[in-house]
Amino acid sequence: MTDLVDSATTPSGWETVIGLEVHCELRTQTKLFCGCRNAFGDPPNTNVCPVCLGLPGSLPVINELAVEFAMRIGLALHCRVEPSIFHRKNYFYPDMPKDYQVSQYDQPINVNGWLDLPTGRRIGIERAHMEEDTGKTTHVGGGGRIHDAGYSLVDYNRAGVPLVEIVSRPDLRSAAEARYYVDELRAILVATGASDGKMEEGSLRVDANVSVRPASSSTYGTRCEIKNMNSIRSLGRAVDYEVARQIALLEAGGRVVQETRHWNEVEGTTRSMRSKEEAFDYRYFPEPDLVPLAPSASWVTAVASALPPLPADRRARVAGASGLPVCSDAVATVVRLDLDSFVMAAIDVGADGALAVRRLANEVAAFDGAGRLDPDGFCRLLLMESRSELTTAQARDVLRHMLVSGGDPAAIASSLGFAALSSGALGSAIDEVIALYPGEWERFVAGEDKLQGFFIGKVKAATGGNADLKAVPALLRARRGSASLSP
Ligand code: ADP
Ligand code: MG
Ligand code: ZN
């Protein structure tokens, strides 16, 4: 079993430092400040009203469920939920009809949390604040870039969709770790029910702040912020590229300029987009049309106690029950594929928990989920394997059949021609062999241990290769023990 280790890709002498800003769309029925539908993929500009179009005189009313979802996210990330207020973040862009975004600035709803990676590393969460999404611009012609486009189309369906932005501390140390973080965060967001976690639909969008520093340094280097990664894989590629670019720059005697860079998926490069904007560029001021948000203590408690078990808790439970280390790859895989209940069921019937985890993390994971496997049948199979009624290879075969077509393991085993060798059947095979070779048996009983191999070979021949031979030594020793006791 391999444990989760980062493939540290940073050249020696340097350390990578990454902080991620993840935008997550909330799964509410309606938008953050109006009653328009919050849905992906509807015809353009069909889910709009005076509020989300920013028409004069319209007033926002906050969506209670969006606040609850934001709290769920904060609490799942071990943040403190605080009284918060909204600000206007002013900038001009055609997909933002009001020319400002309602966001949270210096008094966000969730602060100071953390998230545990499956590797066991704890990553700090600075804040998880609420804001509204912008609309979506499509540049037509010129390869989709604004500069060469013939014209641009704007869809305001997404304008005003509730978002939570989760800002990590600069605690991540490699591209691999950044990928683990997004994977884990997505699993948490989905578990809370606050998000569908779909990166391909833009429900989850990741910006990466990347810097490098000499490995011995205790201060951070200058960072660049990378945007436009559409998958966890491109996040990893973009970070690796950016780290190499910054190290090459520094080693050549140059310096990193703080800026926003755009990831180009096709070229596999980042390119400068704009110099880093400062808070004062946005002319933040408190949103006068909304009252401060101060969830009551009882609301916060109710939300916290209704949270489902989160991935890290589930990993701890599976590890504890099976005796495997909590940071083992297999345990993480079982939880990621939602197979915990199979492990628990196996342990309940007295099967080997670690064996259950291994079968799930290998055979079942390779199948990409439980398919038609049910916990009952899985438990019966594990018991057959541990009673040596099936060899390991046979058990794997039977399991693959169960995944595809379901069914009872014993029936599948016999249909595959695996002679069910119960320990009883194995025992009688051993007794027959002993009876056939009394001289060898006497010498074995007298202590000539090397004859064990001889007997295993004979048992293998007698059972036509269908026995699970790993049980044979124990059975031989048991017979030797009782033989040497009798006169
Ligand atoms: P800003 O106000 O410019 O958005 P923040 O201080 O809020 O900057 O940080 C934004 C993100 O950048 C956070 O995720 C943080 O962890 C990360 N970050 C800050 N400094 C560095 C650095 N030197 N290297 C890498 N990431 C950093
Ligand atoms: Mg920021
Ligand atoms: Zn609206």
Tab-separated table of C-alpha atoms in Angstrom, residues 12-307:
chain	number	residue	atom	x	y	z
A	12	SER	CA	16.372	21.510	-5.025
A	13	GLY	CA	17.406	24.676	-3.270
A	14	TRP	CA	13.961	26.221	-3.832
A	15	GLU	CA	10.628	25.997	-2.094
A	16	THR	CA	7.226	26.547	-3.700
A	17	VAL	CA	4.586	28.530	-1.797
A	18	ILE	CA	0.958	28.464	-2.939
A	19	GLY	CA	-2.238	30.008	-1.611
A	20	LEU	CA	-5.516	29.251	-3.382
A	21	GLU	CA	-8.641	31.347	-3.808
A	22	VAL	CA	-11.573	29.096	-4.704
A	23	HIS	CA	-14.907	30.494	-5.881
A	24	CYS	CA	-17.828	28.194	-5.267
A	25	GLU	CA	-21.346	28.743	-6.628
A	26	LEU	CA	-24.036	27.837	-4.117
A	27	ARG	CA	-26.819	25.393	-4.977
A	28	THR	CA	-29.703	27.671	-4.084
A	29	GLN	CA	-32.897	27.702	-6.172
A	30	THR	CA	-32.650	31.478	-6.585
A	31	LYS	CA	-29.990	34.188	-6.766
A	32	LEU	CA	-28.323	35.981	-3.849
A	33	PHE	CA	-30.377	39.188	-3.841
A	34	CYS	CA	-33.412	38.484	-6.063
A	35	GLY	CA	-35.872	35.706	-6.900
A	36	CYS	CA	-34.389	34.851	-10.316
A	37	ARG	CA	-33.645	31.206	-11.001
A	38	ASN	CA	-30.094	30.029	-10.244
A	39	ALA	CA	-29.515	27.417	-12.948
A	40	PHE	CA	-26.701	26.478	-15.289
A	41	GLY	CA	-27.342	26.180	-19.008
A	42	ASP	CA	-30.657	28.047	-19.410
A	43	PRO	CA	-31.077	30.154	-22.588
A	44	PRO	CA	-29.110	33.434	-22.219
A	45	ASN	CA	-30.738	36.339	-20.361
A	46	THR	CA	-33.871	34.430	-19.339
A	47	ASN	CA	-33.133	34.489	-15.583
A	48	VAL	CA	-32.902	38.238	-15.056
A	49	CYS	CA	-34.808	41.026	-13.285
A	50	PRO	CA	-34.256	44.694	-12.337
A	51	VAL	CA	-32.218	43.704	-9.246
A	52	CYS	CA	-29.646	41.458	-10.939
A	53	LEU	CA	-29.529	43.768	-13.972
A	54	GLY	CA	-28.724	46.664	-11.646
A	55	LEU	CA	-31.579	48.867	-12.841
A	56	PRO	CA	-32.005	52.144	-10.936
A	57	GLY	CA	-34.286	51.993	-7.915
A	58	SER	CA	-34.124	48.219	-7.470
A	59	LEU	CA	-33.182	46.935	-4.031
A	60	PRO	CA	-31.484	43.683	-2.944
A	61	VAL	CA	-32.976	41.265	-0.404
A	62	ILE	CA	-30.623	38.602	0.898
A	63	ASN	CA	-31.319	34.909	0.292
A	64	GLU	CA	-31.524	33.119	3.647
A	65	LEU	CA	-30.510	29.727	2.263
A	66	ALA	CA	-27.387	31.275	0.706
A	67	VAL	CA	-26.394	32.520	4.157
A	68	GLU	CA	-27.016	29.065	5.597
A	69	PHE	CA	-24.919	27.442	2.849
A	70	ALA	CA	-22.103	29.926	3.502
A	71	MET	CA	-22.210	29.011	7.192
A	72	ARG	CA	-22.197	25.292	6.370
A	73	ILE	CA	-19.050	25.827	4.321
A	74	GLY	CA	-17.375	27.897	7.030
A	75	LEU	CA	-18.230	25.444	9.789
A	76	ALA	CA	-17.125	22.445	7.716
A	77	LEU	CA	-13.790	24.250	7.319
A	78	HIS	CA	-13.574	24.824	11.099
A	79	CYS	CA	-13.972	28.589	10.688
A	80	ARG	CA	-15.499	30.958	13.209
A	81	VAL	CA	-18.803	32.406	11.967
A	82	GLU	CA	-18.770	36.133	12.655
A	83	PRO	CA	-21.153	39.058	12.225
A	84	SER	CA	-20.407	40.379	8.740
A	85	ILE	CA	-21.262	43.164	6.325
A	86	PHE	CA	-21.310	43.564	2.546
A	87	HIS	CA	-19.196	46.012	0.545
A	88	ARG	CA	-19.345	47.277	-2.996
A	89	LYS	CA	-16.254	46.360	-4.994
A	90	ASN	CA	-16.205	48.824	-7.864
A	91	TYR	CA	-14.861	48.047	-11.285
A	92	PHE	CA	-16.082	48.300	-14.826
A	93	TYR	CA	-16.675	45.204	-16.866
A	94	PRO	CA	-19.549	44.578	-19.286
A	95	ASP	CA	-20.610	41.329	-17.601
A	96	MET	CA	-21.246	43.216	-14.357
A	97	PRO	CA	-24.321	45.363	-14.935
A	98	LYS	CA	-24.079	47.402	-11.731
A	99	ASP	CA	-20.367	48.183	-12.307
A	100	TYR	CA	-19.771	46.996	-8.794
A	101	GLN	CA	-19.841	43.552	-7.220
A	102	VAL	CA	-21.496	43.084	-3.852
A	103	SER	CA	-18.889	41.222	-1.828
A	104	GLN	CA	-17.517	40.983	1.681
A	105	TYR	CA	-14.306	42.809	2.454
A	106	ASP	CA	-12.887	43.371	5.928
A	107	GLN	CA	-15.722	41.720	7.877
A	108	PRO	CA	-16.349	38.358	6.198
A	109	ILE	CA	-18.820	35.783	7.493
A	110	ASN	CA	-16.258	32.964	8.091
A	111	VAL	CA	-12.700	33.403	9.366
A	112	ASN	CA	-9.744	31.360	10.579
A	113	GLY	CA	-10.348	27.743	9.744
A	114	TRP	CA	-8.441	24.780	8.399
A	115	LEU	CA	-8.721	21.718	6.250
A	116	ASP	CA	-6.880	18.392	6.681
A	117	LEU	CA	-5.528	16.813	3.499
A	118	PRO	CA	-5.631	13.008	3.138
A	119	THR	CA	-1.831	13.202	3.477
A	120	GLY	CA	-2.280	14.408	7.036
A	121	ARG	CA	-1.120	17.971	6.294
A	122	ARG	CA	-3.287	20.737	7.752
A	123	ILE	CA	-3.875	23.767	5.501
A	124	GLY	CA	-5.033	27.063	7.024
A	125	ILE	CA	-8.149	28.838	5.764
A	126	GLU	CA	-7.968	32.591	6.075
A	127	ARG	CA	-11.599	33.341	5.278
A	128	ALA	CA	-14.636	32.115	3.368
A	129	HIS	CA	-16.763	35.095	2.412
A	130	MET	CA	-19.989	35.648	0.459
A	131	GLU	CA	-20.314	37.559	-2.793
A	132	GLU	CA	-22.359	37.630	-5.985
A	133	ASP	CA	-21.205	36.133	-9.283
A	134	THR	CA	-20.847	38.199	-12.446
A	135	GLY	CA	-22.495	37.540	-15.800
A	136	LYS	CA	-20.688	35.742	-18.569
A	137	THR	CA	-19.110	37.311	-21.652
A	138	THR	CA	-18.437	35.380	-24.829
A	139	HIS	CA	-16.039	36.985	-27.318
A	140	VAL	CA	-16.933	35.883	-30.813
A	141	GLY	CA	-14.205	35.536	-33.437
A	142	GLY	CA	-10.481	36.045	-32.907
A	143	GLY	CA	-10.063	32.821	-30.972
A	144	GLY	CA	-12.326	33.919	-28.139
A	145	ARG	CA	-10.053	36.733	-26.924
A	146	ILE	CA	-11.487	40.193	-26.430
A	147	HIS	CA	-8.747	42.006	-28.381
A	148	ASP	CA	-9.322	40.227	-31.677
A	149	ALA	CA	-13.052	39.549	-31.299
A	150	GLY	CA	-15.542	40.753	-33.897
A	151	TYR	CA	-18.172	41.280	-31.192
A	152	SER	CA	-19.039	40.090	-27.703
A	153	LEU	CA	-22.181	38.553	-26.221
A	154	VAL	CA	-23.212	39.010	-22.607
A	155	ASP	CA	-25.397	36.610	-20.628
A	156	TYR	CA	-26.659	37.941	-17.280
A	157	ASN	CA	-28.147	34.640	-16.072
A	158	ARG	CA	-25.127	34.158	-13.805
A	159	ALA	CA	-25.124	37.769	-12.529
A	160	GLY	CA	-26.125	37.645	-8.876
A	161	VAL	CA	-25.675	33.907	-8.372
A	162	PRO	CA	-24.451	33.369	-4.793
A	163	LEU	CA	-20.779	32.556	-4.333
A	164	VAL	CA	-18.547	31.734	-1.429
A	165	GLU	CA	-14.866	32.536	-1.931
A	166	ILE	CA	-12.568	30.346	0.132
A	167	VAL	CA	-9.108	31.836	0.675
A	168	SER	CA	-6.376	29.524	1.916
A	169	ARG	CA	-3.289	30.617	3.765
A	170	PRO	CA	-0.034	30.289	1.796
A	171	ASP	CA	0.466	26.818	3.282
A	172	LEU	CA	0.606	24.657	0.152
A	173	ARG	CA	4.085	23.575	-0.947
A	174	SER	CA	3.751	21.857	-4.321
A	175	ALA	CA	1.502	21.493	-7.340
A	176	ALA	CA	0.531	18.036	-6.082
A	177	GLU	CA	-0.486	19.470	-2.732
A	178	ALA	CA	-2.545	22.188	-4.429
A	179	ARG	CA	-4.381	19.462	-6.346
A	180	TYR	CA	-5.047	17.462	-3.168
A	181	TYR	CA	-6.369	20.627	-1.571
A	182	VAL	CA	-8.880	21.350	-4.337
A	183	ASP	CA	-9.961	17.702	-4.382
A	184	GLU	CA	-10.506	17.701	-0.649
A	185	LEU	CA	-12.219	21.092	-0.647
A	186	ARG	CA	-14.552	19.978	-3.422
A	187	ALA	CA	-15.454	16.831	-1.482
A	188	ILE	CA	-16.230	18.954	1.586
A	189	LEU	CA	-18.338	21.427	-0.418
A	190	VAL	CA	-20.338	18.628	-1.992
A	191	ALA	CA	-20.784	16.888	1.372
A	192	THR	CA	-22.268	20.031	2.935
A	193	GLY	CA	-24.827	20.181	0.121
A	194	ALA	CA	-23.840	23.806	-0.520
A	195	SER	CA	-22.305	23.160	-3.945
A	196	ASP	CA	-22.422	20.664	-6.783
A	197	GLY	CA	-18.623	20.984	-7.112
A	198	LYS	CA	-18.725	20.876	-10.920
A	199	MET	CA	-15.540	22.475	-12.220
A	200	GLU	CA	-16.574	21.808	-15.808
A	201	GLU	CA	-19.693	23.977	-15.337
A	202	GLY	CA	-17.772	26.683	-13.515
A	203	SER	CA	-19.398	25.940	-10.139
A	204	LEU	CA	-15.877	25.727	-8.740
A	205	ARG	CA	-13.197	28.129	-9.986
A	206	VAL	CA	-9.654	28.211	-8.714
A	207	ASP	CA	-7.126	31.070	-8.726
A	208	ALA	CA	-3.614	30.167	-7.639
A	209	ASN	CA	-1.167	32.524	-5.928
A	210	VAL	CA	2.296	31.156	-6.552
A	211	SER	CA	5.713	32.235	-5.325
A	212	VAL	CA	9.092	30.594	-4.800
A	213	ARG	CA	11.819	31.227	-2.257
A	214	PRO	CA	15.233	29.800	-1.388
A	215	ALA	CA	14.611	26.650	0.654
A	216	SER	CA	16.338	28.191	3.675
A	217	SER	CA	14.316	31.425	3.579
A	218	SER	CA	11.683	32.233	6.184
A	219	THR	CA	10.091	35.127	4.281
A	220	TYR	CA	7.805	34.702	1.290
A	221	GLY	CA	8.810	35.595	-2.254
A	222	THR	CA	6.786	37.849	-4.557
A	223	ARG	CA	3.739	36.037	-5.877
A	224	CYS	CA	1.815	35.911	-9.114
A	225	GLU	CA	-1.869	35.089	-9.289
A	226	ILE	CA	-2.828	32.621	-12.007
A	227	LYS	CA	-6.336	32.528	-13.402
A	228	ASN	CA	-8.284	30.451	-15.903
A	229	MET	CA	-7.552	26.874	-14.864
A	230	ASN	CA	-10.528	24.702	-15.804
A	231	SER	CA	-9.629	21.475	-14.066
A	232	ILE	CA	-7.557	20.167	-11.215
A	233	ARG	CA	-5.145	18.807	-13.780
A	234	SER	CA	-4.603	22.200	-15.387
A	235	LEU	CA	-4.121	23.710	-11.927
A	236	GLY	CA	-1.207	21.306	-11.411
A	237	ARG	CA	0.264	22.071	-14.838
A	238	ALA	CA	-0.103	25.841	-14.370
A	239	VAL	CA	1.604	25.789	-10.960
A	240	ASP	CA	4.480	23.656	-12.255
A	241	TYR	CA	4.959	25.987	-15.214
A	242	GLU	CA	4.814	29.100	-13.061
A	243	VAL	CA	7.279	27.725	-10.489
A	244	ALA	CA	9.780	26.892	-13.244
A	245	ARG	CA	9.311	30.330	-14.801
A	246	GLN	CA	9.904	32.160	-11.521
A	247	ILE	CA	12.967	30.074	-10.594
A	248	ALA	CA	14.508	30.604	-14.029
A	249	LEU	CA	13.853	34.344	-13.715
A	250	LEU	CA	15.435	34.551	-10.253
A	251	GLU	CA	18.403	32.359	-11.170
A	252	ALA	CA	19.098	34.656	-14.124
A	253	GLY	CA	19.277	37.569	-11.702
A	254	GLY	CA	15.825	38.968	-12.486
A	255	ARG	CA	12.923	39.506	-10.125
A	256	VAL	CA	9.297	38.418	-10.074
A	257	VAL	CA	6.753	41.158	-10.662
A	258	GLN	CA	3.515	40.846	-8.721
A	259	GLU	CA	0.850	40.470	-11.364
A	260	THR	CA	-2.133	38.497	-12.570
A	261	ARG	CA	-1.291	35.862	-15.174
A	262	HIS	CA	-3.542	33.928	-17.517
A	263	TRP	CA	-3.088	30.159	-17.975
A	264	ASN	CA	-3.163	29.049	-21.608
A	265	GLU	CA	-4.261	25.416	-21.634
A	266	VAL	CA	-3.214	24.781	-25.240
A	267	GLU	CA	0.264	26.308	-24.999
A	268	GLY	CA	0.772	25.127	-21.440
A	269	THR	CA	2.089	28.535	-20.395
A	270	THR	CA	1.063	31.520	-18.278
A	271	ARG	CA	1.138	35.008	-19.701
A	272	SER	CA	0.898	38.398	-18.034
A	273	MET	CA	-2.696	39.687	-17.984
A	274	ARG	CA	-2.520	42.808	-15.833
A	275	SER	CA	-0.510	44.233	-12.976
A	276	LYS	CA	-1.840	43.271	-9.578
A	277	GLU	CA	-4.734	45.474	-8.497
A	278	GLU	CA	-4.726	46.801	-4.942
A	279	ALA	CA	-7.709	47.067	-2.640
A	280	PHE	CA	-7.805	50.840	-3.175
A	281	ASP	CA	-8.286	50.275	-6.917
A	282	TYR	CA	-11.732	48.931	-6.094
A	283	ARG	CA	-12.973	51.873	-4.010
A	284	TYR	CA	-14.556	49.480	-1.512
A	285	PHE	CA	-17.360	51.008	0.562
A	286	PRO	CA	-20.124	49.438	2.668
A	287	GLU	CA	-23.210	48.437	0.668
A	288	PRO	CA	-25.865	50.888	1.891
A	289	ASP	CA	-28.825	48.809	0.668
A	290	LEU	CA	-28.124	45.804	2.911
A	291	VAL	CA	-28.184	45.493	6.679
A	292	PRO	CA	-25.336	43.784	8.563
A	293	LEU	CA	-25.551	40.018	8.736
A	294	ALA	CA	-25.577	38.656	12.268
A	295	PRO	CA	-26.700	35.016	12.419
A	296	SER	CA	-27.963	34.134	15.900
A	297	ALA	CA	-25.913	31.726	17.991
A	298	SER	CA	-28.763	29.223	17.863
A	299	TRP	CA	-28.851	29.340	14.053
A	300	VAL	CA	-25.093	28.764	13.876
A	301	THR	CA	-25.363	25.855	16.329
A	302	ALA	CA	-28.241	24.321	14.394
A	303	VAL	CA	-26.298	24.542	11.123
A	304	ALA	CA	-23.178	23.066	12.752
A	305	SER	CA	-25.027	20.125	14.269
A	306	ALA	CA	-26.794	19.313	10.998
A	307	LEU	CA	-23.511	18.917	9.090
